[in-house]
Coordinates of C-alpha atoms in Angstrom, one line a residue:
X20 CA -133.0 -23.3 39.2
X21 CA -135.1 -24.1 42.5
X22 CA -137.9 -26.5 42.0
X23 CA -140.9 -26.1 43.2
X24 CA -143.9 -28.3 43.5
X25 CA -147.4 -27.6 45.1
X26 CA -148.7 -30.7 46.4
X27 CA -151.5 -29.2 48.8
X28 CA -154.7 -27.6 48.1
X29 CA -154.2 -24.2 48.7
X30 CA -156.9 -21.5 49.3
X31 CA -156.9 -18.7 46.6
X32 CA -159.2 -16.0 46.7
X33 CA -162.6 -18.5 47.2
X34 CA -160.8 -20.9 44.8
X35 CA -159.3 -23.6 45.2
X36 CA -156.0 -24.2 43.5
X37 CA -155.5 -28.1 42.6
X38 CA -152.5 -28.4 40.9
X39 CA -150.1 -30.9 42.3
X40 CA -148.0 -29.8 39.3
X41 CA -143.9 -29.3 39.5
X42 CA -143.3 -25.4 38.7
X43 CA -140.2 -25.1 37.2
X44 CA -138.5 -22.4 35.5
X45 CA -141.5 -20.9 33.2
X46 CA -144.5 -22.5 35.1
X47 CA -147.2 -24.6 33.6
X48 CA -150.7 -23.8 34.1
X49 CA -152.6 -23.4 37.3
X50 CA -156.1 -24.2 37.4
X51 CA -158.5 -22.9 39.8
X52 CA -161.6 -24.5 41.4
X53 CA -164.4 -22.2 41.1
X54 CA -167.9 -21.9 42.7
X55 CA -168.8 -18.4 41.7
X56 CA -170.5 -17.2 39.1
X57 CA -170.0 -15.2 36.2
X58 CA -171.8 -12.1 35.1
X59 CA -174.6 -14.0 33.5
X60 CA -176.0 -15.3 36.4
X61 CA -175.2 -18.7 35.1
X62 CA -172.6 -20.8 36.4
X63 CA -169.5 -21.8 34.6
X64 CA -169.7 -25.2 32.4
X65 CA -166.1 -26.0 33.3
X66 CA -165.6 -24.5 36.7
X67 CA -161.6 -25.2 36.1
X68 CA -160.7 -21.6 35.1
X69 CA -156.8 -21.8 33.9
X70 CA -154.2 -19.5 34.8
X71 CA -151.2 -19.5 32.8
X72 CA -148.5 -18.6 35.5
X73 CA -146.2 -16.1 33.3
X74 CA -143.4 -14.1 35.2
X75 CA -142.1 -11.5 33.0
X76 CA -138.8 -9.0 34.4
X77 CA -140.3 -5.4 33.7
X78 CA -137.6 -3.4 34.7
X79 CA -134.4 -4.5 36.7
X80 CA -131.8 -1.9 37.5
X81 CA -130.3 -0.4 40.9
X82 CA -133.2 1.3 41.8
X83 CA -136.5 -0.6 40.7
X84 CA -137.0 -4.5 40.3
X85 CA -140.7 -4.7 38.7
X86 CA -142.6 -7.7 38.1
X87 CA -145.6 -8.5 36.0
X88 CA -147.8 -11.4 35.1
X89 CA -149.9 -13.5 37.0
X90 CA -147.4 -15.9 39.9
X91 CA -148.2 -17.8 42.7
X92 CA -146.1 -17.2 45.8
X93 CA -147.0 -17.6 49.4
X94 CA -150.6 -19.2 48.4
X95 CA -151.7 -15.7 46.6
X96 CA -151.7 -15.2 43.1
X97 CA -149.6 -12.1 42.5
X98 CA -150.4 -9.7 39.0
X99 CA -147.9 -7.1 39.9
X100 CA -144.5 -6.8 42.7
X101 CA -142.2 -3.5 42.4
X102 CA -139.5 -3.4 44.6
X103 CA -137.7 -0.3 44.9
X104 CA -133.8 -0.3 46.5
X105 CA -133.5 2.4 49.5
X106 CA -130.6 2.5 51.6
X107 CA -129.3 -0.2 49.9
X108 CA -132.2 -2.6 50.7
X109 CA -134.5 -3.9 48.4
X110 CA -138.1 -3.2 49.8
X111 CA -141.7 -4.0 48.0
X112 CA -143.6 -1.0 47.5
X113 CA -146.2 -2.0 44.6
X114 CA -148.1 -5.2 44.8
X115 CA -151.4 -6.3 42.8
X116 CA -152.8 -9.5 43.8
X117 CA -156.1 -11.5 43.6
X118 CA -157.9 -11.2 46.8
X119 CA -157.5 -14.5 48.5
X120 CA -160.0 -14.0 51.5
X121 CA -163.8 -14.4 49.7
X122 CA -165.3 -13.7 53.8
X123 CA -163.1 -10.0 54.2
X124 CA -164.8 -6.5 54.3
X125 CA -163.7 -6.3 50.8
X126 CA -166.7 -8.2 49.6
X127 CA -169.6 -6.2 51.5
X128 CA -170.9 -3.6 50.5
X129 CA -170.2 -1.4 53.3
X130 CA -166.8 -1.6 52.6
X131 CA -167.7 0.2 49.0
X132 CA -170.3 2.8 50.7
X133 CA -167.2 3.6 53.5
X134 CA -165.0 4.3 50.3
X135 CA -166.8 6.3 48.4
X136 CA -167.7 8.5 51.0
X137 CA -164.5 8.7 52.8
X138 CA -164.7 11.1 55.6
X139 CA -168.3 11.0 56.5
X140 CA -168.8 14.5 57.5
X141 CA -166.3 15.7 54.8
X142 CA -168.7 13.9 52.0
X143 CA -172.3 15.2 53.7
X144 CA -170.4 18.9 53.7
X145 CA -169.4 18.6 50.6
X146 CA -172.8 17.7 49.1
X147 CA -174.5 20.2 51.2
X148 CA -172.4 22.9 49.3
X149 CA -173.5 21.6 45.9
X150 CA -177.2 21.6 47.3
X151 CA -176.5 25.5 48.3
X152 CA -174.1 26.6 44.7
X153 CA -177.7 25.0 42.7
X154 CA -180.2 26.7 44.5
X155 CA -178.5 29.9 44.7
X156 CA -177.6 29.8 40.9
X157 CA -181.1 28.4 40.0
X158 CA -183.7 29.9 42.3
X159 CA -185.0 26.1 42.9
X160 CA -183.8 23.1 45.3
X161 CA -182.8 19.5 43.1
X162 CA -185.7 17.9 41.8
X163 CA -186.5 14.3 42.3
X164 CA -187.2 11.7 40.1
X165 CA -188.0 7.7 40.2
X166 CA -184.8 5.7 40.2
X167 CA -187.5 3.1 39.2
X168 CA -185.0 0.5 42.6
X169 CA -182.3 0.5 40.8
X170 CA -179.1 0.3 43.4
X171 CA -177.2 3.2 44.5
X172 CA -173.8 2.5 44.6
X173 CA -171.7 1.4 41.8
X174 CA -168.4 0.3 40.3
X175 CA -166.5 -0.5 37.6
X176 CA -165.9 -3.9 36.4
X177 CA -162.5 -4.4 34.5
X178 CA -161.6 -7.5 32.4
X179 CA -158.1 -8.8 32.7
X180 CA -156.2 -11.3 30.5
X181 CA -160.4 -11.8 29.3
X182 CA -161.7 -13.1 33.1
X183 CA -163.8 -10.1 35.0
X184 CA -162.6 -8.8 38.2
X185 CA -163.6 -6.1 40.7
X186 CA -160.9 -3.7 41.6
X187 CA -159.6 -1.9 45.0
X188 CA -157.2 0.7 43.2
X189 CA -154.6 2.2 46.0
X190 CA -156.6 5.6 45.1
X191 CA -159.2 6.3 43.1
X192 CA -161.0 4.1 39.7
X193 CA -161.5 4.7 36.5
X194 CA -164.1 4.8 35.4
X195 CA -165.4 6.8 38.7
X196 CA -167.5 5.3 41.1
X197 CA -170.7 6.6 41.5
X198 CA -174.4 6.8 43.2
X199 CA -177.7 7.2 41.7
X200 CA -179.8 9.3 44.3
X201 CA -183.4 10.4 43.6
X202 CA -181.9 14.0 42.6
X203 CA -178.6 13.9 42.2
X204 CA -175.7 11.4 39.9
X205 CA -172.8 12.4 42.5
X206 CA -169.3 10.7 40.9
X207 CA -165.7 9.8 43.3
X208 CA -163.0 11.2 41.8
X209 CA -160.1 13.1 43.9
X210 CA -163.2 15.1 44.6
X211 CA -167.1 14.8 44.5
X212 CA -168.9 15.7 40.9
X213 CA -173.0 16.2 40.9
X214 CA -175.1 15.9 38.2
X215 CA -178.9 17.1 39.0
X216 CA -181.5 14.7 37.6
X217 CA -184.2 16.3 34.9
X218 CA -186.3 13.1 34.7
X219 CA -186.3 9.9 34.7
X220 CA -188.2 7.2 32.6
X221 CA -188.3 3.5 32.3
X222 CA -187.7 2.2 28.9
X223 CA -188.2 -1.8 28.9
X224 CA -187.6 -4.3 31.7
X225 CA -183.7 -3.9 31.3
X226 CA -183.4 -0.3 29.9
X227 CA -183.3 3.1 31.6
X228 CA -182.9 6.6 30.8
X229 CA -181.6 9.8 33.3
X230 CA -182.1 13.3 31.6
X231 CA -178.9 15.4 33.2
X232 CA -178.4 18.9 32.4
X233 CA -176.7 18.2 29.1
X234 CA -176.3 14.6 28.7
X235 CA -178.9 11.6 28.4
X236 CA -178.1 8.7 30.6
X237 CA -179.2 5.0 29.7
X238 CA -178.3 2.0 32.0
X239 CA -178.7 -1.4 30.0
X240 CA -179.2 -4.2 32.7
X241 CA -177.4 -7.3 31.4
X242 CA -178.1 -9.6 33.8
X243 CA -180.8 -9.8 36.4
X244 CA -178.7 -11.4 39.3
X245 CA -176.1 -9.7 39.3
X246 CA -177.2 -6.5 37.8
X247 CA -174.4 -6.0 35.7
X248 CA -174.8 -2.5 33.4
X249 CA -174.0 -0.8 30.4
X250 CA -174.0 3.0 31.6
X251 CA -174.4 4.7 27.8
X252 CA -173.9 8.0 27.8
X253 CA -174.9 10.2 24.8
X254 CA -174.2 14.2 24.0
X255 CA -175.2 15.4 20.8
X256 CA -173.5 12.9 18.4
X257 CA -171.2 12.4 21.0
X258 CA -171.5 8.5 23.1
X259 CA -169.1 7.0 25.8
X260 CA -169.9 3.6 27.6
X261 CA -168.7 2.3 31.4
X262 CA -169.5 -1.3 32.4
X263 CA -170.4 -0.8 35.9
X264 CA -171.8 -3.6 38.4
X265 CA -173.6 -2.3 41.8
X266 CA -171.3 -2.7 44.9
X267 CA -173.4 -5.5 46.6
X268 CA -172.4 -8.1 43.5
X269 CA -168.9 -7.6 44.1
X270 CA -169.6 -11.3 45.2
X271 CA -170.1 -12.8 42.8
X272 CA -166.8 -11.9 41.0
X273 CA -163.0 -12.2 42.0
X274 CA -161.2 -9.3 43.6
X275 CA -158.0 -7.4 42.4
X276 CA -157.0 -5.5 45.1
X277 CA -153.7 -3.0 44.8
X278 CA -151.5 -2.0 47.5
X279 CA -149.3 0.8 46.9
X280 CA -148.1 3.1 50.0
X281 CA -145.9 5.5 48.1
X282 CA -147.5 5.5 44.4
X283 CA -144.2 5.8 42.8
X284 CA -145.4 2.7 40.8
X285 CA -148.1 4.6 39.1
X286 CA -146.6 7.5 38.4
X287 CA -144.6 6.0 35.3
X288 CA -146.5 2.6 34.9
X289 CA -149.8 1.9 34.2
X290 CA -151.3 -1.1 36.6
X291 CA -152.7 -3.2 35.7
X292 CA -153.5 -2.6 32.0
X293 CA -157.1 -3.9 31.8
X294 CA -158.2 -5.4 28.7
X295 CA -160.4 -2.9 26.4
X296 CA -163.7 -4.3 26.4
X297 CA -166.0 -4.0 23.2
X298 CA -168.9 -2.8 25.2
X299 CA -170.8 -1.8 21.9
X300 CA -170.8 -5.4 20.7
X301 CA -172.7 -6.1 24.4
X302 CA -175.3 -4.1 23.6
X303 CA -175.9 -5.0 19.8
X304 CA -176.1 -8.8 21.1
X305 CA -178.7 -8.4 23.6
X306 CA -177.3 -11.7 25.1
X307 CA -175.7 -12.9 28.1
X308 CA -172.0 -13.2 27.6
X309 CA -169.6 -14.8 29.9
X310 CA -166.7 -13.1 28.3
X311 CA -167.4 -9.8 26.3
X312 CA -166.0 -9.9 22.9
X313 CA -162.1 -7.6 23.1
X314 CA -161.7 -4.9 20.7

């Protein structure tokens, strides 16, 4: 088996990898230099965060050769690489990686605003029409209420193998991104969802609460840098959380990004599978947590 050995510093995602370490066969860990933060607002203790290269052999068979784990190749470290056979070639068609350019688009928050709204006319239209379907089916235009400053645009923030990333999916997210407006909770699926606001009131310092038509909406602020939230929502007995983080503290956090041009990845594989995150166990400690606890 080839040996290989990394004796160069080599730029990954904002971080620097400083292994001089022989990789051979199964690889040994990886660590990488950090200067970011994490959700806290507090910076790391040990800013060596280890990554245990692992290369597991999903599927191999005449059509598909898929790849999981987390591998360095070509100074990027890869999470996912499908290859599908065409013609008799073997081409990539899936990859996952972490985003090894910390200056790209990908980090401002235009980048976010451009993708939620996607065609810019198409999106205005589109809200337009749900402006015109409320007031012809209610008799009154939205009502506005005090979104008290908190930011507009938001994200998810998934966990993986228990360190936080943001994600560029090759589609849409889940959970949905979504914008607070002073009338409106408008969510980005494969198309645009509205909520009109009822009223707003500020709870504490950290707490929030949106009335919707049906559903009561609380946003727990965990941390005051990076604004990281608990969106809680509750109907009747009924409650469903989203960790969400506002699109300008993408920053402060390392970037999956997924490239798929033909989907067929994600049409019988989930990618990545995010870890499930016990986000009640956030709220009941009322403390800032680097790593939120797994279910």
């Amino acid at each position: 088996m080839k040996k290989i050995s990394l004796t160069r510093s080599v730029l990954v995602t904002g971080c620097i990898l400083i292994s001089s370490i022989p990789l051979q066969g199964k690889a040994k860990n990886l660590f990488l230099e950090q200067d970011i933060q994490s959700f806290s607002g507090h910076a790391r203790a040990d800013t060596r965060v280890a990554y245990k290269e692992k290369r597991d052999t999903l599927i191999q068979n005449d059509h598909t050769l898929l790849i999981a784990g987390q591998f360095v190749e070509n100074d990027t470290l890869f999470f996912v690489q499908e290859y599908d056979r065409e013609d008799g070639e073997m081409s990539r068609n899936t990859y996952i990686f972490l985003e090894p350019d910390r200056q790209s688009e990908y980090f401002q928050p235009d980048y976010w605003i451009n993708r939620f709204e996607g065609n810019h006319e198409d999106y205005l239209q589109q809200i337009k029409e749900h402006r015109n379907y409320h007031l012809k089916n209610n008799g009154t235009p939205y009502q506005k209420v005090n979104t008290f400053g908190l930011p507009a645009d938001w994200i998810p923030l998934h966990y993986f193998d228990g360190k936080p990333y943001a994600y560029i999916p090759p589609e849409t997210d889940t959970p949905a991104p979504r914008r607070l407006t002073d009338s409106l909770l408008i969510q980005k699926d494969f198309e645009i969802y509205t909520f009109p606001l009822r009223k707003s009131r500020k709870l504490s310092p950290t707490l929030y609460h949106f009335r919707l038509e049906k559903t009561d909406l609380f946003i727990h602020i965990l941390d005051e840098q990076t604004q990281t939230a608990v969106w809680e929502y509750r109907q009747g007995k009924k409650n469903w959380y989203h960790l969400m983080i506002p699109v300008a503290s993408v920053r402060y956090f390392d970037l999956m990004h997924s490239i798929a041009p033909n989907h067929k990845y994600f049409e019988t594989h989930q990618a990545p599978v995010f870890d499930s995150v016990n986000i009640k166990a956030l709220l009941q400690q009322k403390q800032q947590s680097n790593i939120p606890e797994k279910e």
